Tab-separated table of C-alpha atoms in Angstrom:
chain	number	residue	atom	x	y	z
O	19	MET	CA	8.093	2.240	-20.138
O	20	ASN	CA	11.233	2.593	-17.980
O	21	HIS	CA	13.336	-0.555	-17.698
O	22	ARG	CA	14.435	-1.134	-14.185
O	23	ARG	CA	17.359	-3.218	-12.607
O	24	MET	CA	16.095	-5.878	-10.391
O	25	SER	CA	18.907	-5.406	-7.834
O	26	VAL	CA	20.459	-2.620	-5.896
O	27	PRO	CA	23.446	-2.595	-3.530
O	28	HIS	CA	21.665	-1.930	-0.295
O	29	ARG	CA	19.122	-3.821	1.907
O	30	SER	CA	16.409	-2.675	4.254
O	31	THR	CA	17.340	-2.658	7.923
O	32	ILE	CA	13.820	-2.671	9.355
O	33	ALA	CA	13.576	-4.979	12.316
O	34	THR	CA	11.901	-8.381	11.853
O	35	ARG	CA	8.532	-8.549	13.663
O	36	ARG	CA	7.834	-11.605	15.853
O	37	ARG	CA	4.863	-13.561	14.436
O	38	THR	CA	2.622	-15.652	16.701
O	39	GLY	CA	-0.534	-17.676	16.165
O	40	LEU	CA	-0.360	-17.789	12.364
O	41	ALA	CA	-0.792	-21.356	11.504
O	42	ALA	CA	-4.525	-21.394	11.383
O	43	GLY	CA	-4.720	-18.199	9.432
O	44	ALA	CA	-2.090	-19.546	6.974
O	45	CYS	CA	-3.965	-22.703	6.386
O	46	ALA	CA	-7.207	-20.735	5.886
O	47	VAL	CA	-5.605	-18.506	3.265
O	48	VAL	CA	-4.043	-21.428	1.422
O	49	ALA	CA	-7.333	-23.225	1.289
O	50	ALA	CA	-8.951	-20.116	-0.097
O	51	LEU	CA	-6.334	-19.848	-2.877
O	52	THR	CA	-5.889	-23.447	-3.806
O	53	LEU	CA	-9.490	-24.511	-3.740
O	54	GLY	CA	-10.280	-21.904	-6.355
O	55	LEU	CA	-12.392	-19.464	-4.395
O	56	GLY	CA	-13.439	-17.855	-7.700
O	57	GLY	CA	-12.229	-15.166	-10.041
O	58	GLY	CA	-11.167	-14.831	-13.564
O	59	PRO	CA	-9.366	-12.349	-15.791
O	60	ALA	CA	-8.856	-9.090	-13.968
O	61	ALA	CA	-11.278	-6.422	-15.155
O	62	ALA	CA	-9.447	-3.407	-16.682
O	63	ASP	CA	-10.673	0.078	-16.001
O	64	GLY	CA	-10.133	0.883	-19.638
O	65	PRO	CA	-8.152	3.857	-20.965
O	66	ARG	CA	-8.085	6.912	-18.716
O	67	TYR	CA	-6.786	10.430	-19.379
O	68	ARG	CA	-3.199	10.884	-18.405
O	69	SER	CA	-1.223	14.122	-17.614
O	70	TRP	CA	2.051	14.913	-15.711
O	71	SER	CA	0.482	18.339	-15.043
O	72	GLY	CA	3.763	19.896	-16.237
O	73	MET	CA	5.834	17.997	-13.702
O	74	ASP	CA	7.449	14.829	-15.137
O	75	THR	CA	9.292	13.290	-12.209
O	76	ARG	CA	10.299	9.896	-13.633
O	77	ASN	CA	13.931	10.855	-13.952
O	78	TYR	CA	14.276	13.415	-11.227
O	79	ALA	CA	17.944	13.886	-10.525
O	80	GLY	CA	17.843	17.129	-8.464
O	81	PRO	CA	18.743	17.691	-4.771
O	82	ILE	CA	16.738	15.929	-2.109
O	83	PRO	CA	16.315	17.729	1.223
O	84	ALA	CA	17.610	15.764	4.210
O	85	LYS	CA	14.307	16.418	6.028
O	86	ALA	CA	11.677	13.892	4.998
O	87	GLY	CA	8.293	15.465	4.219
O	88	THR	CA	9.764	18.570	2.477
O	89	VAL	CA	8.059	19.926	-0.679
O	90	ILE	CA	10.525	20.150	-3.508
O	91	SER	CA	8.144	21.453	-6.198
O	92	SER	CA	4.415	21.767	-6.745
O	93	VAL	CA	2.029	22.566	-9.630
O	94	ASP	CA	-1.670	22.928	-9.972
O	95	LEU	CA	-3.140	19.497	-10.976
O	96	ASP	CA	-4.583	19.200	-14.434
O	97	ARG	CA	-8.277	19.875	-13.875
O	98	ARG	CA	-9.155	16.778	-15.942
O	99	LEU	CA	-7.553	14.755	-13.079
O	100	TRP	CA	-9.742	16.193	-10.424
O	101	VAL	CA	-12.264	14.051	-8.619
O	102	PRO	CA	-15.771	15.316	-8.109
O	103	ASN	CA	-16.375	17.884	-5.315
O	104	THR	CA	-12.845	19.270	-5.721
O	105	ALA	CA	-12.435	23.060	-5.475
O	106	ARG	CA	-8.625	23.073	-5.700
O	107	ALA	CA	-5.991	20.517	-6.404
O	108	GLN	CA	-2.211	20.362	-6.589
O	109	ARG	CA	0.474	17.763	-7.482
O	110	TYR	CA	3.678	17.936	-5.622
O	111	LEU	CA	7.136	16.237	-5.254
O	112	TYR	CA	8.386	15.646	-1.724
O	113	SER	CA	11.288	14.052	0.074
O	114	THR	CA	10.953	10.673	1.846
O	115	GLN	CA	12.885	7.478	2.245
O	116	ASN	CA	13.076	4.269	0.150
O	117	VAL	CA	13.233	0.640	0.998
O	118	HIS	CA	17.022	0.753	1.279
O	119	GLY	CA	17.022	3.557	3.871
O	120	LYS	CA	18.162	6.186	1.331
O	121	LYS	CA	16.838	9.661	0.714
O	122	ALA	CA	14.314	9.517	-2.140
O	123	VAL	CA	11.398	11.458	-3.659
O	124	SER	CA	7.749	10.635	-4.102
O	125	THR	CA	4.807	12.471	-5.655
O	126	ALA	CA	1.241	13.055	-4.372
O	127	ALA	CA	-1.911	14.792	-5.257
O	128	VAL	CA	-4.002	16.878	-2.897
O	129	PHE	CA	-7.669	17.529	-3.393
O	130	VAL	CA	-9.452	20.335	-1.344
O	131	PRO	CA	-13.214	20.719	-0.878
O	132	GLY	CA	-15.207	23.873	-1.708
O	133	GLY	CA	-16.432	26.345	0.793
O	134	THR	CA	-14.628	27.971	3.698
O	135	ALA	CA	-12.159	25.930	5.691
O	136	PRO	CA	-13.183	25.416	9.237
O	137	LYS	CA	-11.120	26.972	12.119
O	138	GLY	CA	-7.743	25.277	12.138
O	139	GLY	CA	-8.059	24.243	8.409
O	140	TRP	CA	-9.502	21.270	6.524
O	141	PRO	CA	-9.118	17.948	8.353
O	142	VAL	CA	-6.991	15.520	6.235
O	143	ILE	CA	-7.661	12.116	4.959
O	144	ALA	CA	-4.466	10.430	3.582
O	145	TRP	CA	-5.555	8.062	0.820
O	146	ALA	CA	-3.507	4.926	0.293
O	147	HIS	CA	-4.277	3.620	-3.176
O	148	GLY	CA	-4.687	-0.102	-4.242
O	149	THR	CA	-2.652	-1.892	-6.812
O	150	THR	CA	-1.924	0.030	-10.053
O	151	GLY	CA	1.395	-1.486	-10.963
O	152	LEU	CA	5.098	-0.848	-10.509
O	153	GLY	CA	5.932	1.023	-13.666
O	154	ASP	CA	6.327	4.755	-13.635
O	155	ASP	CA	3.412	5.069	-16.082
O	156	CYS	CA	1.093	3.631	-13.309
O	157	SER	CA	1.332	6.484	-10.904
O	158	PRO	CA	-2.266	7.516	-9.844
O	159	SER	CA	-1.543	11.312	-9.691
O	160	THR	CA	-0.983	11.275	-13.483
O	161	HIS	CA	-4.239	9.636	-14.418
O	162	THR	CA	-7.892	10.212	-13.992
O	163	ARG	CA	-9.063	7.959	-11.086
O	164	ASN	CA	-11.190	4.885	-11.867
O	165	PRO	CA	-14.961	5.346	-11.385
O	166	ARG	CA	-14.960	3.575	-7.853
O	167	ASP	CA	-12.074	5.524	-6.465
O	168	SER	CA	-13.538	8.824	-7.861
O	169	ALA	CA	-16.793	8.130	-6.144
O	170	TYR	CA	-15.017	7.112	-2.957
O	171	LEU	CA	-12.765	10.154	-2.752
O	172	ALA	CA	-15.633	12.470	-3.749
O	173	HIS	CA	-17.613	11.253	-0.819
O	174	TRP	CA	-14.959	12.225	1.651
O	175	LEU	CA	-14.550	15.628	-0.027
O	176	GLN	CA	-18.256	16.089	0.414
O	177	GLN	CA	-17.847	15.350	4.036
O	178	GLY	CA	-15.547	18.252	4.392
O	179	TYR	CA	-12.153	16.493	4.314
O	180	ALA	CA	-9.241	17.317	2.115
O	181	ILE	CA	-7.566	14.366	0.407
O	182	VAL	CA	-3.776	13.784	0.292
O	183	ALA	CA	-3.037	10.878	-2.083
O	184	THR	CA	0.516	9.696	-2.337
O	185	ASP	CA	1.792	7.603	-5.254
O	186	TYR	CA	4.355	5.836	-2.983
O	187	VAL	CA	8.058	6.229	-3.482
O	188	GLY	CA	9.382	4.793	-6.760
O	189	LEU	CA	6.033	5.073	-8.498
O	190	GLY	CA	6.552	7.838	-11.169
O	191	THR	CA	9.912	8.713	-9.443
O	192	PRO	CA	13.317	7.066	-9.643
O	193	GLY	CA	13.605	3.509	-8.211
O	194	LEU	CA	11.102	0.697	-8.058
O	195	MET	CA	8.111	0.967	-5.869
O	196	SER	CA	8.423	-1.477	-2.970
O	197	TYR	CA	5.182	-3.411	-3.377
O	198	LEU	CA	3.550	-4.319	-0.092
O	199	ASN	CA	6.590	-3.193	1.887
O	200	GLY	CA	4.656	-1.615	4.786
O	201	PRO	CA	7.503	0.517	6.397
O	202	THR	CA	8.360	2.208	3.126
O	203	GLU	CA	4.708	2.784	2.199
O	204	ALA	CA	4.139	4.214	5.633
O	205	ARG	CA	6.879	6.733	5.244
O	206	SER	CA	5.348	7.794	1.809
O	207	ILE	CA	2.027	8.268	3.412
O	208	VAL	CA	3.145	10.280	6.467
O	209	ASP	CA	5.740	12.292	4.577
O	210	SER	CA	3.094	13.227	1.974
O	211	VAL	CA	0.904	14.670	4.728
O	212	LYS	CA	3.818	16.439	6.446
O	213	ALA	CA	4.783	18.041	3.055
O	214	ALA	CA	1.188	19.000	2.173
O	215	GLN	CA	1.086	21.191	5.327
O	216	HIS	CA	3.452	23.560	3.573
O	217	LEU	CA	1.273	24.084	0.553
O	218	ASP	CA	-1.014	27.142	0.653
O	219	LEU	CA	-4.173	25.097	0.895
O	220	SER	CA	-5.519	25.736	4.504
O	221	LEU	CA	-5.027	22.180	5.561
O	222	GLY	CA	-5.516	21.250	9.302
O	223	ARG	CA	-3.293	19.211	11.575
O	224	THR	CA	-5.906	16.500	12.330
O	225	TRP	CA	-5.703	13.607	10.042
O	226	ALA	CA	-6.579	9.905	9.396
O	227	ILE	CA	-5.520	7.244	6.933
O	228	VAL	CA	-7.788	5.435	4.556
O	229	GLY	CA	-6.647	2.635	2.208
O	230	GLN	CA	-7.882	-0.233	0.033
O	231	SER	CA	-6.165	-3.530	-0.947
O	232	GLN	CA	-2.417	-2.786	-1.406
O	233	GLY	CA	-3.414	0.507	0.208
O	234	ALA	CA	-5.019	-1.144	3.102
O	235	GLY	CA	-1.776	-2.857	4.017
O	236	ALA	CA	0.010	0.465	3.478
O	237	ALA	CA	-2.604	2.384	5.659
O	238	LEU	CA	-2.183	-0.074	8.461
O	239	ALA	CA	1.611	0.250	8.343
O	240	GLY	CA	1.190	4.039	8.263
O	241	ALA	CA	-1.124	3.767	11.207
O	242	ARG	CA	1.373	1.679	13.133
O	243	HIS	CA	4.048	4.227	12.663
O	244	ALA	CA	2.122	7.522	12.111
O	245	THR	CA	2.717	8.947	15.613
O	246	SER	CA	6.521	8.300	15.653
O	247	LEU	CA	7.029	9.287	11.996
O	248	SER	CA	5.153	12.643	12.388
O	249	ALA	CA	6.785	13.524	15.713
O	250	GLY	CA	7.679	17.237	15.811
O	251	SER	CA	5.513	18.148	12.840
O	252	GLY	CA	2.509	19.279	14.804
O	253	LEU	CA	0.227	16.725	13.065
O	254	ASP	CA	-2.488	15.035	15.058
O	255	TYR	CA	-3.015	11.469	13.799
O	256	ARG	CA	-6.457	9.981	14.654
O	257	GLY	CA	-7.100	6.536	13.165
O	258	VAL	CA	-7.271	4.340	10.091
O	259	VAL	CA	-9.820	2.702	7.726
O	260	ALA	CA	-8.684	-0.379	5.820
O	261	THR	CA	-10.698	-2.415	3.415
O	262	GLY	CA	-9.576	-5.655	1.681
O	263	THR	CA	-6.354	-5.913	3.646
O	264	PRO	CA	-3.706	-8.390	2.195
O	265	ALA	CA	-2.460	-9.674	5.589
O	266	ASN	CA	-0.341	-12.801	6.233
O	267	ILE	CA	0.259	-13.176	2.503
O	268	GLU	CA	3.941	-13.628	3.212
O	269	LEU	CA	2.984	-17.097	4.585
O	270	ILE	CA	1.672	-18.094	1.228
O	271	ILE	CA	4.685	-16.600	-0.752
O	272	GLY	CA	7.023	-18.525	1.540
O	273	LEU	CA	5.438	-21.864	0.237
O	274	GLY	CA	6.182	-20.969	-3.423
O	275	GLY	CA	8.159	-23.290	-5.522
O	276	PRO	CA	8.074	-25.811	-8.395
O	277	GLY	CA	5.109	-27.714	-6.683
O	278	PHE	CA	3.106	-24.821	-5.257
O	279	PRO	CA	0.465	-23.679	-5.707
O	280	PRO	CA	-1.038	-26.987	-7.168
O	281	VAL	CA	-3.588	-25.025	-9.260
O	282	THR	CA	-3.495	-22.183	-11.653
O	283	LEU	CA	-4.553	-19.001	-9.864
O	284	PRO	CA	-6.923	-16.239	-11.168
O	285	ALA	CA	-5.045	-13.587	-13.198
O	286	ALA	CA	-5.353	-10.963	-10.457
O	287	LEU	CA	-3.624	-13.221	-7.887
O	288	ASN	CA	-0.892	-14.072	-10.439
O	289	ALA	CA	-0.249	-10.297	-10.975
O	290	TYR	CA	-0.079	-9.736	-7.265
O	291	VAL	CA	2.442	-12.630	-6.791
O	292	ALA	CA	4.602	-11.180	-9.675
O	293	TYR	CA	4.544	-7.741	-8.085
O	294	ILE	CA	5.474	-9.133	-4.680
O	295	LEU	CA	8.398	-11.031	-6.137
O	296	ALA	CA	9.607	-7.989	-8.079
O	297	GLY	CA	9.494	-5.799	-5.004
O	298	PHE	CA	11.191	-8.415	-2.803
O	299	THR	CA	13.921	-8.976	-5.359
O	300	ASP	CA	14.680	-5.326	-5.422
O	301	ALA	CA	14.523	-4.859	-1.630
O	302	ARG	CA	16.817	-7.886	-1.008
O	303	PRO	CA	19.451	-8.315	-3.762
O	304	ASP	CA	21.639	-10.134	-1.120
O	305	LEU	CA	19.247	-13.106	-1.271
O	306	ASP	CA	19.438	-13.648	-5.113
O	307	VAL	CA	15.630	-14.174	-5.474
O	308	GLU	CA	16.098	-14.234	-9.289
O	309	GLY	CA	18.170	-17.419	-8.752
O	310	LEU	CA	14.987	-19.195	-7.722
O	311	LEU	CA	13.316	-18.590	-11.094
O	312	THR	CA	13.034	-20.348	-14.373
O	313	PRO	CA	13.364	-18.343	-17.669
O	314	LEU	CA	9.517	-17.884	-17.533
O	315	GLY	CA	9.802	-16.554	-13.964
O	316	LYS	CA	12.525	-14.027	-14.856
O	317	LYS	CA	10.420	-12.856	-17.855
O	318	VAL	CA	7.439	-12.359	-15.556
O	319	LEU	CA	9.567	-10.499	-13.048
O	320	THR	CA	10.676	-8.089	-15.829
O	321	GLN	CA	7.098	-7.573	-16.949
O	322	ALA	CA	6.063	-6.906	-13.284
O	323	ALA	CA	8.601	-4.019	-13.026
O	324	GLU	CA	7.105	-2.335	-16.140
O	325	LEU	CA	3.456	-3.219	-16.710
O	326	CYS	CA	0.421	-1.603	-15.032
O	327	TYR	CA	-2.180	-3.768	-13.315
O	328	GLY	CA	-4.502	-4.403	-16.276
O	329	GLU	CA	-1.756	-5.195	-18.623
O	330	MET	CA	0.053	-7.308	-16.035
O	331	ALA	CA	-3.010	-9.366	-15.325
O	332	ASP	CA	-3.576	-10.017	-19.001
O	333	ALA	CA	0.126	-11.072	-19.348
O	334	VAL	CA	-0.037	-13.641	-16.623
O	335	ASP	CA	-3.618	-14.895	-17.167
O	336	GLY	CA	-3.352	-18.647	-17.233
O	337	VAL	CA	0.284	-18.798	-16.057
O	338	ASP	CA	0.893	-21.600	-13.654
O	339	ILE	CA	2.935	-19.835	-10.975
O	340	SER	CA	4.705	-23.059	-9.962
O	341	THR	CA	6.373	-23.162	-13.458
O	342	MET	CA	8.079	-19.839	-12.659
O	343	PHE	CA	10.279	-21.543	-10.000
O	344	ARG	CA	13.164	-23.972	-10.355
O	345	LYS	CA	13.826	-23.947	-6.523
O	346	PRO	CA	11.576	-23.377	-3.616
O	347	VAL	CA	11.328	-19.987	-1.884
O	348	SER	CA	12.192	-21.784	1.273
O	349	SER	CA	15.658	-22.476	-0.011
O	350	LEU	CA	16.577	-18.824	0.524
O	351	PRO	CA	18.428	-18.160	3.838
O	352	ASN	CA	15.915	-17.351	6.565
O	353	ALA	CA	13.327	-17.114	3.868
O	354	GLN	CA	10.235	-16.661	5.994
O	355	ALA	CA	11.870	-14.133	8.316
O	356	ALA	CA	12.984	-12.084	5.272
O	357	LEU	CA	9.439	-12.103	3.787
O	358	THR	CA	7.843	-11.133	7.154
O	359	GLU	CA	10.361	-8.286	7.398
O	360	TYR	CA	9.517	-7.238	3.931
O	361	MET	CA	5.754	-7.479	3.851
O	362	GLY	CA	4.352	-8.515	7.205
O	363	THR	CA	1.321	-6.526	8.292
O	364	PRO	CA	1.788	-5.339	11.959
O	365	TYR	CA	-0.735	-6.467	14.462
O	366	THR	CA	0.565	-4.765	17.578
O	367	GLY	CA	1.732	-1.337	18.588
O	368	TYR	CA	-1.202	0.674	17.342
O	369	ASP	CA	-2.175	3.845	19.350
O	370	ARG	CA	-5.291	4.945	17.478
O	371	PRO	CA	-8.553	3.202	16.440
O	372	ILE	CA	-8.564	0.758	13.466
O	373	PHE	CA	-11.460	-0.092	11.157
O	374	LEU	CA	-11.138	-3.300	9.162
O	375	GLY	CA	-13.610	-3.787	6.324
O	376	GLN	CA	-13.868	-7.089	4.439
O	377	GLY	CA	-16.108	-8.615	1.684
O	378	LEU	CA	-16.815	-12.334	2.006
O	379	ARG	CA	-16.889	-12.688	-1.724
O	380	ASP	CA	-13.428	-11.119	-2.136
O	381	VAL	CA	-11.316	-13.289	-4.499
O	382	ASP	CA	-8.492	-10.786	-4.858
O	383	VAL	CA	-7.687	-10.776	-1.213
O	384	PRO	CA	-9.711	-13.736	0.262
O	385	ALA	CA	-11.425	-13.081	3.564
O	386	PRO	CA	-9.256	-15.367	5.710
O	387	SER	CA	-6.432	-12.898	5.081
O	388	ALA	CA	-8.060	-9.903	6.886
O	389	LEU	CA	-9.969	-12.189	9.254
O	390	SER	CA	-6.822	-13.736	10.627
O	391	LEU	CA	-5.325	-10.316	10.969
O	392	TYR	CA	-8.373	-9.245	13.037
O	393	ALA	CA	-7.887	-12.301	15.243
O	394	GLN	CA	-4.256	-11.407	15.779
O	395	MET	CA	-5.057	-7.804	16.609
O	396	LYS	CA	-7.842	-8.797	19.090
O	397	ALA	CA	-5.480	-11.350	20.739
O	398	ASN	CA	-3.043	-8.498	21.290
O	399	ASN	CA	-5.647	-6.046	22.618
O	400	GLN	CA	-5.483	-3.647	19.618
O	401	PRO	CA	-8.192	-0.938	19.206
O	402	VAL	CA	-9.756	-2.613	16.170
O	403	GLU	CA	-13.239	-3.117	14.973
O	404	LEU	CA	-14.282	-5.479	12.100
O	405	HIS	CA	-17.062	-4.851	9.529
O	406	VAL	CA	-17.938	-7.743	7.275
O	407	TYR	CA	-19.949	-7.415	4.006
O	408	PRO	CA	-21.245	-10.954	3.110
O	409	SER	CA	-22.346	-10.129	-0.428
O	410	MET	CA	-19.459	-7.852	-1.507
O	411	ASP	CA	-16.306	-8.601	-3.421
O	412	HIS	CA	-12.916	-6.892	-3.279
O	413	SER	CA	-14.061	-3.715	-5.189
O	414	ASP	CA	-17.676	-3.505	-3.971
O	415	THR	CA	-16.544	-3.412	-0.351
O	416	VAL	CA	-14.937	0.005	-0.784
O	417	LEU	CA	-18.149	1.844	-1.373
O	418	ALA	CA	-20.284	-0.547	0.749
O	419	SER	CA	-18.178	0.216	3.733
O	420	LEU	CA	-18.983	3.962	3.710
O	421	LYS	CA	-22.106	3.520	5.751
O	422	ASP	CA	-19.924	2.432	8.595
O	423	SER	CA	-16.594	4.088	7.952
O	424	THR	CA	-18.088	7.540	7.580
O	425	PRO	CA	-19.415	7.779	11.190
O	426	PHE	CA	-16.139	6.113	12.292
O	427	VAL	CA	-13.983	8.789	10.727
O	428	SER	CA	-16.348	11.501	12.056
O	429	ARG	CA	-16.037	10.081	15.497
O	430	ILE	CA	-12.309	9.797	15.628
O	431	MET	CA	-11.791	13.240	13.937
O	432	ARG	CA	-13.816	14.995	16.511
C-alpha cells in the first residue's frame, strides 16, 4: 500500500453553496443512524482478479497537459477485467484537476458493445462507481468488477451504450482521492468522457451519467456541472441516474465529537465516516482536522487512506466513532460551511433530467438522505423524478431500478 500524507499546502476554492430547508432532513437522517436502522459487518466481495493492464499509474510523474480531458496514454484493458457484453475495452490515463485546483491525472476504463456503431457513434454512459476505498490498490479499472456492477454495466452495454468508467482523480494515481467531494468527482467524470472521445472507439457525442452510492453523489455533481465543464468539446449531455445518494450527510458529520453519535454504528457507516474525515483532512489542511482526533482517531484516519472498503469495514467494525474525537467538529472555524463546501450535494442549477432511486431498506445510505434531497430539489423546481423501492437495500436497488431507469435513459438519449 502507498502511505499518504494527510495534509497538503493548498485548499479548494470552490464557492460555498447556500443551504436552505435542511433541518427536517437532518433530523430524519440522525434518527435513522442513531436509532440503529439495521446493518452489520459490511459484506466483502471476496478476492477479485487484479491487473494494471501494463499501465501502472500510481507514481505517475510525467507531464500533465494543461487542457483537462486530454488522453496521456492508453492500453487495451486486460480481457479478464471486461464486463459481459463487451466487444472492446481500453484503460487510459487523462488530465483533470484535483481538489486543490491543481493539474492532476486520473484513470478510466471504457467498454464498447458489439455490433456496428450507430450513425454518430455509440451513445455514452459515464459510470460513477460506489465506495471502493481511498488507497491506490482500490481503483476499479484494475480489478474485475463485483457481480452486481458487472451485471449492471452489462445491461447498459446490451442496450447499445458504451461505458466510460472513471476511477476518480487520486485513486490509482498520485494524491488522495477526495471522497464525496462533488466538484472534484464531477471533473473526473466529465474529463473522462472528453478524453474518451479521442480514443479510436467510435464513441458518440451524446452522453448521460449513472452512479450509485458514492457514485450517486458524484453523478449528481457531474450532472450539475456537466454542461459548463464540457463547453467547447462538442459533447451533448442529456441527464443523470443516481441510486442510493448520500445527500445532506455533511450535517451529520458536523455533529461529530466526543459525545456523538451516542451508539456504535454499523461497520459500513463507520468506514464511510473514516473516508469522509480522511478526504476532508486532505482537502482542508488549514483547518487542522487531525487536531480534533484522539490517537485512535488518527490511527483510523491513516487506515482510511490505505485500506480498501472491505478491509476498512473490518478494521472499524465495533469502533465507537465518538471515541475517535477529543474535540467536536463544530470547534473548527466555520465548520458546517466548510463541510458543505467540501461534500454538499447540489440541489439547484440542473439543466437536464434527474432520476433518483432509493431503497427503503437501505442501511448504508438511509432513505431520509435521498428523500430530503428530493424534497429540496422539488422545492427549487428542479427536473427530478423519484423512484422508491420499498423492499430493497442499498445494493439491491441498483439492479431493481433498471426497470425504471432503462426507459428513462432511452427517453433522454433520443
